[in-house]
Coordinates of C-alpha atoms in Angstrom, one line a residue:
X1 CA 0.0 0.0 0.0
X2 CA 1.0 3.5 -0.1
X3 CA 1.2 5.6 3.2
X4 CA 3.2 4.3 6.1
X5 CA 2.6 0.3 7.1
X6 CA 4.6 -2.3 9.7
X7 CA 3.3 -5.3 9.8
X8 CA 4.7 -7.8 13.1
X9 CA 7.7 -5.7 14.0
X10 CA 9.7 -6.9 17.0
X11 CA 13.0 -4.4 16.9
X12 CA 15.9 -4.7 19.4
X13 CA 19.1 -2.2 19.6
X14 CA 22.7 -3.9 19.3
X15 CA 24.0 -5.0 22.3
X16 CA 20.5 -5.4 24.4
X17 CA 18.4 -8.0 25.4
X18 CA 14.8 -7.1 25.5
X19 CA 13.1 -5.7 22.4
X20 CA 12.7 -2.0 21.7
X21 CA 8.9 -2.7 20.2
X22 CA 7.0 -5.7 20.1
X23 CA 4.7 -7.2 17.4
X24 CA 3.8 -3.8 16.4
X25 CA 0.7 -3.5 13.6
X26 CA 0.3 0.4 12.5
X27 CA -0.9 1.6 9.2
X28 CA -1.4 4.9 7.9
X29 CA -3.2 5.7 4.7
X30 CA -2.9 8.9 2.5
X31 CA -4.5 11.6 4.0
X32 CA -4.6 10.0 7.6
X33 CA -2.9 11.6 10.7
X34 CA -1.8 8.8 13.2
X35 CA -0.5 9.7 16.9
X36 CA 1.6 7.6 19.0
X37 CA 1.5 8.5 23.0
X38 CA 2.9 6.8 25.7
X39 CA 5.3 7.4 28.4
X40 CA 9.2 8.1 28.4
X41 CA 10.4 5.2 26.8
X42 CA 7.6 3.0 25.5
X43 CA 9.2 2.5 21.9
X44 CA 7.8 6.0 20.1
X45 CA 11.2 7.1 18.9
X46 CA 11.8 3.5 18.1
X47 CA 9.1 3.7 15.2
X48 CA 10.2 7.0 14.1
X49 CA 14.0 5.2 13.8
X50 CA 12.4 2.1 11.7
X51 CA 9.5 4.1 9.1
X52 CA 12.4 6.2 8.4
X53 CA 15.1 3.4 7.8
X54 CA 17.7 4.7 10.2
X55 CA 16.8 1.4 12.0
X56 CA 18.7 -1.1 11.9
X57 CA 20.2 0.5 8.5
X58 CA 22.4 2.8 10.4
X59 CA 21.7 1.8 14.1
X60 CA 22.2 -1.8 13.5
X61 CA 20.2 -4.4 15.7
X62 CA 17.6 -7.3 14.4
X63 CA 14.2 -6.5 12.8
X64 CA 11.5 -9.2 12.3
X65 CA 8.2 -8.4 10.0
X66 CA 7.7 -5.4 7.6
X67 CA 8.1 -2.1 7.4
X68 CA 7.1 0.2 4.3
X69 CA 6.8 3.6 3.0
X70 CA 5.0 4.2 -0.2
X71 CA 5.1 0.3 -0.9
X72 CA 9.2 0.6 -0.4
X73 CA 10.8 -1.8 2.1
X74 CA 12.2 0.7 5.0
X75 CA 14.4 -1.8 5.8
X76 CA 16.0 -2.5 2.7
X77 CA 15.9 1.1 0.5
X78 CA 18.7 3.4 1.2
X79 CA 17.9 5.7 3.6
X80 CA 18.6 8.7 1.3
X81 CA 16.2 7.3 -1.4
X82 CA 13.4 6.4 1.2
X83 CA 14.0 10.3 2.7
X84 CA 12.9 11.0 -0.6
X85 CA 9.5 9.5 0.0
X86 CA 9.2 10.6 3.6
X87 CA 10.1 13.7 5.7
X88 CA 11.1 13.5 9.0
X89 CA 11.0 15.9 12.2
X90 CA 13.7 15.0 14.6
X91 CA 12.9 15.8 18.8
X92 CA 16.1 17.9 18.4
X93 CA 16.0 19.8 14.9
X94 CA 19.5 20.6 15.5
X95 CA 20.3 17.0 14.9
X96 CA 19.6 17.7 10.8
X97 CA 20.8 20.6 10.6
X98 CA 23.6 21.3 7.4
X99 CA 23.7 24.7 7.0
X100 CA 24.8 27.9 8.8
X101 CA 22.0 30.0 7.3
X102 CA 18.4 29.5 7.0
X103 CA 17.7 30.0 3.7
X104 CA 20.8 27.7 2.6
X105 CA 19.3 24.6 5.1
X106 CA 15.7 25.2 3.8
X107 CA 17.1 24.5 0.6
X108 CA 20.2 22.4 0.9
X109 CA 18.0 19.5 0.7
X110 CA 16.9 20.9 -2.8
X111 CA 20.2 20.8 -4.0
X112 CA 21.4 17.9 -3.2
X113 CA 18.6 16.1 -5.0
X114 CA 19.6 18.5 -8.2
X115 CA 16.5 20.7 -8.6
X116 CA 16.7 23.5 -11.0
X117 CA 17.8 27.2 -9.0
X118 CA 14.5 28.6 -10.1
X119 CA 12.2 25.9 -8.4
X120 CA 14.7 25.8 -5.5
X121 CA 14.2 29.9 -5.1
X122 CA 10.2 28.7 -5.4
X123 CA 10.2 26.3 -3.2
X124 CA 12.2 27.5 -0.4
X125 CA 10.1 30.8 -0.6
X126 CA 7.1 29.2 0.0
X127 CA 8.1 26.6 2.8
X128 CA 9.3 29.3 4.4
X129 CA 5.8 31.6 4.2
X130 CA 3.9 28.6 5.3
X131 CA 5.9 28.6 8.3
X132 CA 5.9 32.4 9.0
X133 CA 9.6 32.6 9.2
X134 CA 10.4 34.4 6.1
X135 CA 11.9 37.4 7.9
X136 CA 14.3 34.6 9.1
X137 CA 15.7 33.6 5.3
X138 CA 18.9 35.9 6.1
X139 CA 19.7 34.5 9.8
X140 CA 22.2 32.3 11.4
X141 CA 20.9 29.3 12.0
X142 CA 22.4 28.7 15.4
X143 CA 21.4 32.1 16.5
X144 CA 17.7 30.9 16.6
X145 CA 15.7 30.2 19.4
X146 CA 14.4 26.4 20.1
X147 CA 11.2 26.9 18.4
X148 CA 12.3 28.7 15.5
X149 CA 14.7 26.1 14.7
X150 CA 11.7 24.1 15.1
X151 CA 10.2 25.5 12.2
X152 CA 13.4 26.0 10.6
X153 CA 13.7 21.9 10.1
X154 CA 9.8 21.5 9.4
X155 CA 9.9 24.1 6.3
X156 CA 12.9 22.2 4.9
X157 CA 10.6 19.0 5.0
X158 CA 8.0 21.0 3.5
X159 CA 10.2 22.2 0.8
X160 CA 10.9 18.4 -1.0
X161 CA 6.4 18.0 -0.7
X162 CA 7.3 14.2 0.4
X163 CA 4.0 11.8 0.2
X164 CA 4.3 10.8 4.0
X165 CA 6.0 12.4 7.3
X166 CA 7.1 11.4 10.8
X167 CA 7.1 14.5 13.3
X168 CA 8.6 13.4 16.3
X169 CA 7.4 16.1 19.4
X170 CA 6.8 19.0 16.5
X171 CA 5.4 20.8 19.4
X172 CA 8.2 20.9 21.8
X173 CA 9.3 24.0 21.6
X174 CA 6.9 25.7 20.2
X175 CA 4.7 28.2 21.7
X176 CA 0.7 28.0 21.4
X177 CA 0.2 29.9 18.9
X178 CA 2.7 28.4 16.9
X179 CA 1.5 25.5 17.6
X180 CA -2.3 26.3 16.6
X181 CA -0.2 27.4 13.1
X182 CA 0.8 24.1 12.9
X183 CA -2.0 22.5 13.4
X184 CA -3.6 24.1 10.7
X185 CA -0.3 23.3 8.3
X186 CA -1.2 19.5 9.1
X187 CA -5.0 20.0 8.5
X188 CA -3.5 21.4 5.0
X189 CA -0.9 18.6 4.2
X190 CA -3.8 15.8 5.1
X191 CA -6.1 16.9 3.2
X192 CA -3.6 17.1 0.1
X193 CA -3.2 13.2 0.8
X194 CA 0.2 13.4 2.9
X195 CA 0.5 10.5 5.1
X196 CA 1.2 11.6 8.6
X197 CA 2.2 9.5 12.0
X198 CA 3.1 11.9 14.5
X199 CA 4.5 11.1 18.1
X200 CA 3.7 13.1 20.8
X201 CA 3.5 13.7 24.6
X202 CA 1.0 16.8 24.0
X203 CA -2.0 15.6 23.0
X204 CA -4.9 18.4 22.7
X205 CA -3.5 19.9 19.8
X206 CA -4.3 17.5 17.8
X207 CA -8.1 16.9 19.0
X208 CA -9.7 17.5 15.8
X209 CA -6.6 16.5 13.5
X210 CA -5.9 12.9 15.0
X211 CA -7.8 9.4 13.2
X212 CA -6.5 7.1 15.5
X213 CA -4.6 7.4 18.8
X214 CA -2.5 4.3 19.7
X215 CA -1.4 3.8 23.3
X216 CA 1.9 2.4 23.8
X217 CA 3.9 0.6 26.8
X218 CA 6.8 -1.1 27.0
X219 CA 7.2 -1.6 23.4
X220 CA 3.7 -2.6 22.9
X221 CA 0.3 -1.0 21.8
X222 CA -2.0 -1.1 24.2
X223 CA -5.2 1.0 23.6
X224 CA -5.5 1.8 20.1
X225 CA -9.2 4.2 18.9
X226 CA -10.3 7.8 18.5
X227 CA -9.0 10.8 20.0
X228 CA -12.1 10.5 22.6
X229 CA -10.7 7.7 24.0
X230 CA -8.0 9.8 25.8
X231 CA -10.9 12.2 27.5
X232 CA -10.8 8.8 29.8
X233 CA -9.0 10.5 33.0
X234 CA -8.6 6.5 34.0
X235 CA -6.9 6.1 31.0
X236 CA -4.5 8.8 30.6
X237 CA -3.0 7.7 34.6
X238 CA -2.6 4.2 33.7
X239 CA -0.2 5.2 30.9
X240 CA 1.1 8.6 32.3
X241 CA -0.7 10.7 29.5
X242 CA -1.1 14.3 29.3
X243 CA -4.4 16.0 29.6
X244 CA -6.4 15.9 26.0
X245 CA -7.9 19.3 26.3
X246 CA -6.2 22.6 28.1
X247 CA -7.8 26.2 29.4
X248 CA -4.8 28.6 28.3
X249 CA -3.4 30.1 32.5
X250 CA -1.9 32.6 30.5
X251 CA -5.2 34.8 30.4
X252 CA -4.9 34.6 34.6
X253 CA -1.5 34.7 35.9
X254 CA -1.2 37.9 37.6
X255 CA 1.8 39.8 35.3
X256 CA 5.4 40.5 36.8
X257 CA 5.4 44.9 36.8
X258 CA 8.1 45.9 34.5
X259 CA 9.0 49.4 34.5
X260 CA 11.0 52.1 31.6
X261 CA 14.1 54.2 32.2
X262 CA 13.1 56.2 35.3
X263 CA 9.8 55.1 36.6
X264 CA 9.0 54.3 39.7
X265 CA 8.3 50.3 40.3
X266 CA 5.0 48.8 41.3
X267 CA 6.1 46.7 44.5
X268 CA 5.4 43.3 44.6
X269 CA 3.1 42.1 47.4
X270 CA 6.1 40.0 49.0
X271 CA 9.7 40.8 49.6
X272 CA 11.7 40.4 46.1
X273 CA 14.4 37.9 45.9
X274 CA 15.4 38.7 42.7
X275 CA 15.9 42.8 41.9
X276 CA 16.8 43.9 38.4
X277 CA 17.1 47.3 37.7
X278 CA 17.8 49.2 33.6
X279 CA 18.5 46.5 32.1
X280 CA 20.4 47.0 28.8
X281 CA 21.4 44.4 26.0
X282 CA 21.8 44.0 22.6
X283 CA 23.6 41.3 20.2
X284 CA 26.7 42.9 18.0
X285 CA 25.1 44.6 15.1
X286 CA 21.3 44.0 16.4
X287 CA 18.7 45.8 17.7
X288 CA 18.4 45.6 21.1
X289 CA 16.3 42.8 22.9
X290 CA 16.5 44.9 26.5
X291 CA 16.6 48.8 26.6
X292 CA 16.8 50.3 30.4
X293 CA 13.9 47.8 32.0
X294 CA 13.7 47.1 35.7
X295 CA 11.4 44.6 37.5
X296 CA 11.7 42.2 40.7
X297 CA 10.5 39.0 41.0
X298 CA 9.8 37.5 44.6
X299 CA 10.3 33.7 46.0
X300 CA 7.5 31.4 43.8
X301 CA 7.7 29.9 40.2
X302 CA 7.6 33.0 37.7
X303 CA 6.5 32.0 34.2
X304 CA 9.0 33.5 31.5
X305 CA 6.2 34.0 28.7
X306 CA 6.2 34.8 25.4
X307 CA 6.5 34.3 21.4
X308 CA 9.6 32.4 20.4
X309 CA 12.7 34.4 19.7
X310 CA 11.4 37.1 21.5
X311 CA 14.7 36.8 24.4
X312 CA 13.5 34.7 27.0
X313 CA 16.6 32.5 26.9
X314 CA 18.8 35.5 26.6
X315 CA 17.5 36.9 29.6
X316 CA 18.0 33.6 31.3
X317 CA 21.6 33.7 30.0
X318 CA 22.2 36.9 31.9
X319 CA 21.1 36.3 34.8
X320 CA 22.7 33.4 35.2
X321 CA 26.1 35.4 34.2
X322 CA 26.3 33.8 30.5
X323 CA 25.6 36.7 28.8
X324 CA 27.2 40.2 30.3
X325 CA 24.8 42.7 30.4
X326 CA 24.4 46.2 31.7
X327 CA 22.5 46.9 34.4
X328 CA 22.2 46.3 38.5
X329 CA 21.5 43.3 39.9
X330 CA 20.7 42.3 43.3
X331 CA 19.6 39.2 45.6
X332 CA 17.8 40.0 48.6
X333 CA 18.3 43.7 48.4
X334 CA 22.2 43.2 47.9
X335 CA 23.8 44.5 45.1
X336 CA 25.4 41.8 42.8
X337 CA 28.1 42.3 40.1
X338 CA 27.5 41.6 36.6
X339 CA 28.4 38.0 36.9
X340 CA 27.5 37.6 40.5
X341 CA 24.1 35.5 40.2
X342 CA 26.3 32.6 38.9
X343 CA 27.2 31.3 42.3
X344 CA 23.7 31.6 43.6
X345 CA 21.6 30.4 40.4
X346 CA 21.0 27.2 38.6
X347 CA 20.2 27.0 35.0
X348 CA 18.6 24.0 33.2
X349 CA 19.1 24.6 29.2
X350 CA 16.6 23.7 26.8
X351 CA 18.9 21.4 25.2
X352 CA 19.8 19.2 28.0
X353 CA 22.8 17.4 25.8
X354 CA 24.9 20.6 26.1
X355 CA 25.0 20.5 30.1
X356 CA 25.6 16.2 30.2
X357 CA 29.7 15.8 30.5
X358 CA 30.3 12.6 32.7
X359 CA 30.3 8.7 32.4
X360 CA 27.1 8.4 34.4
X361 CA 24.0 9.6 35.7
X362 CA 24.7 10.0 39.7
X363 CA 28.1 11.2 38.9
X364 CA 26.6 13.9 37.1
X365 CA 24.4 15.1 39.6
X366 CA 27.8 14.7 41.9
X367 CA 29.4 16.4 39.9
X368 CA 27.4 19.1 39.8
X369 CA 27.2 19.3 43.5
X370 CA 31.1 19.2 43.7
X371 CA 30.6 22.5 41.1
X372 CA 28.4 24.5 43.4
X373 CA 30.7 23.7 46.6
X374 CA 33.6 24.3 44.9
X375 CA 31.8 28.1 43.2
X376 CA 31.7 28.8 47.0
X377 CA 35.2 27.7 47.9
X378 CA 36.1 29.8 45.4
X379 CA 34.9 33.3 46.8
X380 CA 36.7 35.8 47.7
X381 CA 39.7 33.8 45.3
X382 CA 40.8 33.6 41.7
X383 CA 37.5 32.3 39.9
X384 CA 39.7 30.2 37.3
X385 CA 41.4 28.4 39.8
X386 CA 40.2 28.4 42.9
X387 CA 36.6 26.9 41.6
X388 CA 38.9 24.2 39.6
X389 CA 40.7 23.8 43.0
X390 CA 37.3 23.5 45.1
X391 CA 36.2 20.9 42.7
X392 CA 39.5 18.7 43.3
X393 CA 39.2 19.0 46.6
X394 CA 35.4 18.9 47.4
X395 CA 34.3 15.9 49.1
X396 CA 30.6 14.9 49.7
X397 CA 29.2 14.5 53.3
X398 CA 26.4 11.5 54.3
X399 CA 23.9 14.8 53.9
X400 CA 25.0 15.8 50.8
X401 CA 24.4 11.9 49.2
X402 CA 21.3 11.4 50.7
X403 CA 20.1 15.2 48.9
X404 CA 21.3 13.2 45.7
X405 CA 19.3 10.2 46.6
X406 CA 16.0 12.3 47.2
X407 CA 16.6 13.7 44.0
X408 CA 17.1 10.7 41.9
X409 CA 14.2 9.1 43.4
X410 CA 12.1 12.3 43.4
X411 CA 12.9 12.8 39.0
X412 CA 11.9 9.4 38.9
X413 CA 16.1 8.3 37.9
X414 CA 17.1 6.0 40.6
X415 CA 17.1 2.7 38.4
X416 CA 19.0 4.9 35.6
X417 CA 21.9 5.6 38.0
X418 CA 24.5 3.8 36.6
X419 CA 23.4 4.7 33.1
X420 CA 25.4 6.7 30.8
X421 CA 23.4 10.2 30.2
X422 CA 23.6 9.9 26.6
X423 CA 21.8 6.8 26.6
X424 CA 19.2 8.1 28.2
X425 CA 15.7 9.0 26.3
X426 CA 15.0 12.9 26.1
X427 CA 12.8 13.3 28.6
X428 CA 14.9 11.5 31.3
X429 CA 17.9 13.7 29.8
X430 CA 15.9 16.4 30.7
X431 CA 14.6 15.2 34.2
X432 CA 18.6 14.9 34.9
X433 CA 19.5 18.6 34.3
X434 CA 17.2 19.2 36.6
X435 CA 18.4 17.1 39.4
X436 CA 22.0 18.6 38.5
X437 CA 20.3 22.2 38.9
X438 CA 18.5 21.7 41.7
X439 CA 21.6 19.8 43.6
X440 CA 23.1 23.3 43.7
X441 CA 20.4 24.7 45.9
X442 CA 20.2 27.9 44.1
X443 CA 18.6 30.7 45.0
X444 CA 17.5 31.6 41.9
X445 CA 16.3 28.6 39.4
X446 CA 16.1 28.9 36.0
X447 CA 14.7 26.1 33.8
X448 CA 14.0 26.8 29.9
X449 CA 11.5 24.0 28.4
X450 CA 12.1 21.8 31.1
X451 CA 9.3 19.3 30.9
X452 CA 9.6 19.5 26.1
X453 CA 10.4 15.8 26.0
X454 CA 8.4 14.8 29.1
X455 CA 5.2 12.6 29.9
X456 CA 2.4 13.5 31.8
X457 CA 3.0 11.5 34.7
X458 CA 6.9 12.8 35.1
X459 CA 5.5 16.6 34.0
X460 CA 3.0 16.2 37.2
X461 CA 5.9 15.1 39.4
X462 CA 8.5 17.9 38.5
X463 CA 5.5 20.0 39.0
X464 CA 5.4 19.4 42.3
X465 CA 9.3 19.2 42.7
X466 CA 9.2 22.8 41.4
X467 CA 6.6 24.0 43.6
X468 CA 7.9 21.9 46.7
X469 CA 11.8 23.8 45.9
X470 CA 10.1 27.1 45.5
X471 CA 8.7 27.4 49.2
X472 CA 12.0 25.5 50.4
X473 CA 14.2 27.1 52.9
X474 CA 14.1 30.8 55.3
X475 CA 13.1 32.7 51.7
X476 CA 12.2 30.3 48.9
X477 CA 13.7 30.3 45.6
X478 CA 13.0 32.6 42.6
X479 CA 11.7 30.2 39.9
X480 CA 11.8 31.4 36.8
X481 CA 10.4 28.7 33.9
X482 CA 10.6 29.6 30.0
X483 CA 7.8 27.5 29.1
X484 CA 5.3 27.6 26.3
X485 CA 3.9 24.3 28.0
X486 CA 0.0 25.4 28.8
X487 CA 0.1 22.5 31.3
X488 CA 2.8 23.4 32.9
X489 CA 2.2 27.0 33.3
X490 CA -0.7 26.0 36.1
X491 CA 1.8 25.2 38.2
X492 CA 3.0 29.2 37.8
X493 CA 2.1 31.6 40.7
X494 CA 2.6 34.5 37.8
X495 CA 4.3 36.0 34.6
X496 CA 6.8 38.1 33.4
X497 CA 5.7 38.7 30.3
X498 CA 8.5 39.6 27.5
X499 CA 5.5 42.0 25.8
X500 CA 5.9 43.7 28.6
X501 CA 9.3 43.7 28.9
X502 CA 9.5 45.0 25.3
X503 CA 6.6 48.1 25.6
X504 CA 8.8 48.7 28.9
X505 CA 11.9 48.9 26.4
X506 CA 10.3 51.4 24.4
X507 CA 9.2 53.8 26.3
X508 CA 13.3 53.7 27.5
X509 CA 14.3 54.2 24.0
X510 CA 11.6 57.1 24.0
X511 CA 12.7 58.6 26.5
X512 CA 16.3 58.6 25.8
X513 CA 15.4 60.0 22.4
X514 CA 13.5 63.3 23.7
X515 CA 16.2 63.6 26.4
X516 CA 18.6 63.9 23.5
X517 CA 16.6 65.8 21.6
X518 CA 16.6 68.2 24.1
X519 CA 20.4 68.5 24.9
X520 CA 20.7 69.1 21.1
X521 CA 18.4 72.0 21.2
X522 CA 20.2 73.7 24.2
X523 CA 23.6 73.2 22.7
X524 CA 22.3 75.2 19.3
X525 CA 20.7 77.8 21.4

């Protein structure tokens, strides 16, 4: 048949025992939409790897029964002929990434498959207007945010018009509205006859998209029917599922004051942890993202909202010291230096692969406890070597073990302890981060996308990990999430909102330009 079809696939990885997926049966027809849900782990990526040939082509391992794409054998059609049938969305974008700018990876798939410069131009145009990035042609690639990489890597799918894709968490990091857009791109492509499996922790964007909803554990389908099915609340706990349909908290979370160059600042109604006061930063050669704004932020879990590439992870980046800004900065009413949050803040990156460095999962999280005693050895000393020389020397007390036990057991990672981090699935990846953040007890927390790759029952329990850590200790800690995740966001206790943040900036820039405007004026006179 066309479409996508496996028919009795068992699949197990080199070097393991157990099977990755188990008898599997899973058709999709032209103009179907398919979504596979489950929990960490239960064999989604695993389908993803075998539709799309890169298992056991390039991954190796054994495959029993069929697997097909537009009547071609995955298994035995050269991965770069079978792409040419079917488009896939990698978790990470990054991963397919062969360009450096955005226009040149839209259409370096073009290329290489020898259209002609004209229907490349075409092409690339319009995958690029479909996805609203057109104003990002000219860009950097890596100078994107999460999300717009996200659509970067989806537009160069669009671009080749393949029969049949595989999105694997297209939604990730996305934020809602994008992620409405994309629904209605799917609605599109399915009812032009595309062929679409899609696997997912997020379910209720694709109520009204989704034929069939098929329910995996273990390796194995278990509940397979309509997208009603997964209204079931009795359901959805016994696999760890996500919620099927959300109310949007953004409409209710009480907004973080931001004020402009000179204002006076709305208190907040508790004592501010967190103070930040003219704020100023730009990229080299760009406009800038922050232009004289002050706010404070208080102990609690602060929702960093807003559209993607709009500076949330920037401003994460500085307060955490990774970026050097302008501005004063203060913890508890004490001014800070530029840098000086780094010893007192914990950051979880939205790509958890760039913060995972050691052979296993504890020794991670040691490691990163080691890190934060050693940041405080280090005071008062030479920051390149004494925190190198605290790290040598810092040994971990009974207390300090059993804090990395809690956590473990708490992120639901005790039985991966001895695992190496890269083997882990993204979502534990990602719970890990967070163990190695939170280890540091920080006094300001910063986690951007934490729960992307995550199920609903591990999303519920770093919910209330986040919310149990905010209230911890004689102050709290100053949460901030970046998070376009609506189910997360409940867990908020209010946002600062980057709109905000930017009408804040522009009444600065105002301000600054009448100010001048003036000085010139007295100078002629």
């Amino acid at each position: 048949m066309t479409g996508i079809e496996l028919k009795h696939v068992t699949y197990t990885y080199p070097n393991c025992s157990d099977a990755a997926v188990k008898d599997l049966n899973l058709s999709v027809a032209p103009g179907e939409i398919k979504l596979v849900t489950g929990a960490s782990g239960c064999g989604k990526t695993t389908i993803m790897r075998l539709v799309n040939g890169l298992a056991p082509q390039i991954l190796g391992g054994s495959l029993s029964g069929e697997v097909s794409v537009n009547g071609l054998d995955a298994a035995a059609t050269p991965v770069a002929s079978l792409a040419e049938h079917i488009g896939t969305l990698f978790q990470d974008p990054e991963a397919q990434f062969f360009a450096l700018n955005v226009g040149d990876e839209i259409a370096f798939a073009l290329k290489s498959r020898g259209f002609a410069p004209a229907a490349i131009e075409a092409r690339v145009a319009d995958a690029a207007r479909r996805m609203g990035i057109t104003a990002l042609l000219g860009r950097d690639i890596h100078a994107l945010s999460e999300g717009q990489k996200q659509k970067v890597g989806l537009a160069g799918i669009l671009a080749l018009g393949p029969k049949a894709l595989i999105l694997d968490e297209p939604t990730a990091n996305l934020d809602p509205e994008a992620t409405e857009a994309l629904a209605r791109l799917l609605g599109e492509l399915k009812a032009a006859g595309a062929a679409i499996l899609i696997v997912d922790h997020r379910l209720y964007w694709l109520k009204d998209l989704a034929d069939e909803v098929l329910v995996m554990r273990a390796g194995e389908i278990c509940r397979r029917g309509p997208f009603s099915m997964l209204e079931d609340e009795a359901l959805r706990a016994e696999f760890g599922l996500r919620r099927a349909a959300l109310a949007d908290p953004r409409t209710r979370l009480p907004r973080v004051p931001v004020a402009p160059l000179g204002a006076e600042l709305s208190r907040v109604e508790t004592p501010a942890r967190l103070g930040v006061k003219n704020l100023r930063f730009a990229y080299p050669g760009k406009a800038p993202l922050f232009s004289a704004v002050s706010f404070e932020v208080p102990a609690g879990i602060t929702a960093l909202i807003g559209d993607n590439g709009t500076g949330k992870t920037t401003l994460a980046r500085i307060l955490t010291g990774l970026e050097s800004a302008e501005g004063d900065f203060s913890l508890d009413g004490e001014s800070l230096g530029r840098d000086g949050l780094m010893p007192s803040a914990g950051l979880v990156l939205q790509n958890a692969d760039h913060q995972l460095q050691m052979r296993t999962v504890r020794e991670e999280v040691e490691f990163a406890m080691r890190a934060a005693i050693g940041m405080k050895a280090a005071a008062g000393r030479s920051k390149r070597f004494g925190l190198f020389a605290g790290l040598r020397r810092a040994a971990l007390t009974a207390d300090d073990e059993a804090r990395i036990d809690a956590l473990l057991s708490a992120l639901r990672l005790s039985h991966l302890a001895q695992r190496h981090p890269q083997s882990l699935s993204g979502g534990e990846k990602q719970r890990l981060v967070i163990a190695c953040a939170l280890v540091k007890d920080p006094a300001v927390l910063i986690l951007d996308e934490p729960t992307s790759g995550l199920d609903g029952a591990n999303m519920a329990a770093i919910s209330a990990l986040l919310k149990a850590e905010a209230r911890k200790g004689e102050r709290g800690r100053a949460v901030f999430l970046i998070t376009h995740d609506l189910e997360l966001l409940d867990a908020c206790d209010r946002a600062l909102d980057m709109a905000c943040v930017r009408a804040a900036g522009r009444e600065s820039d105002a301000l600054l330009a009448e100010a001048f405007r003036g000085a010139g004026a007295q100078t002629r006179a």
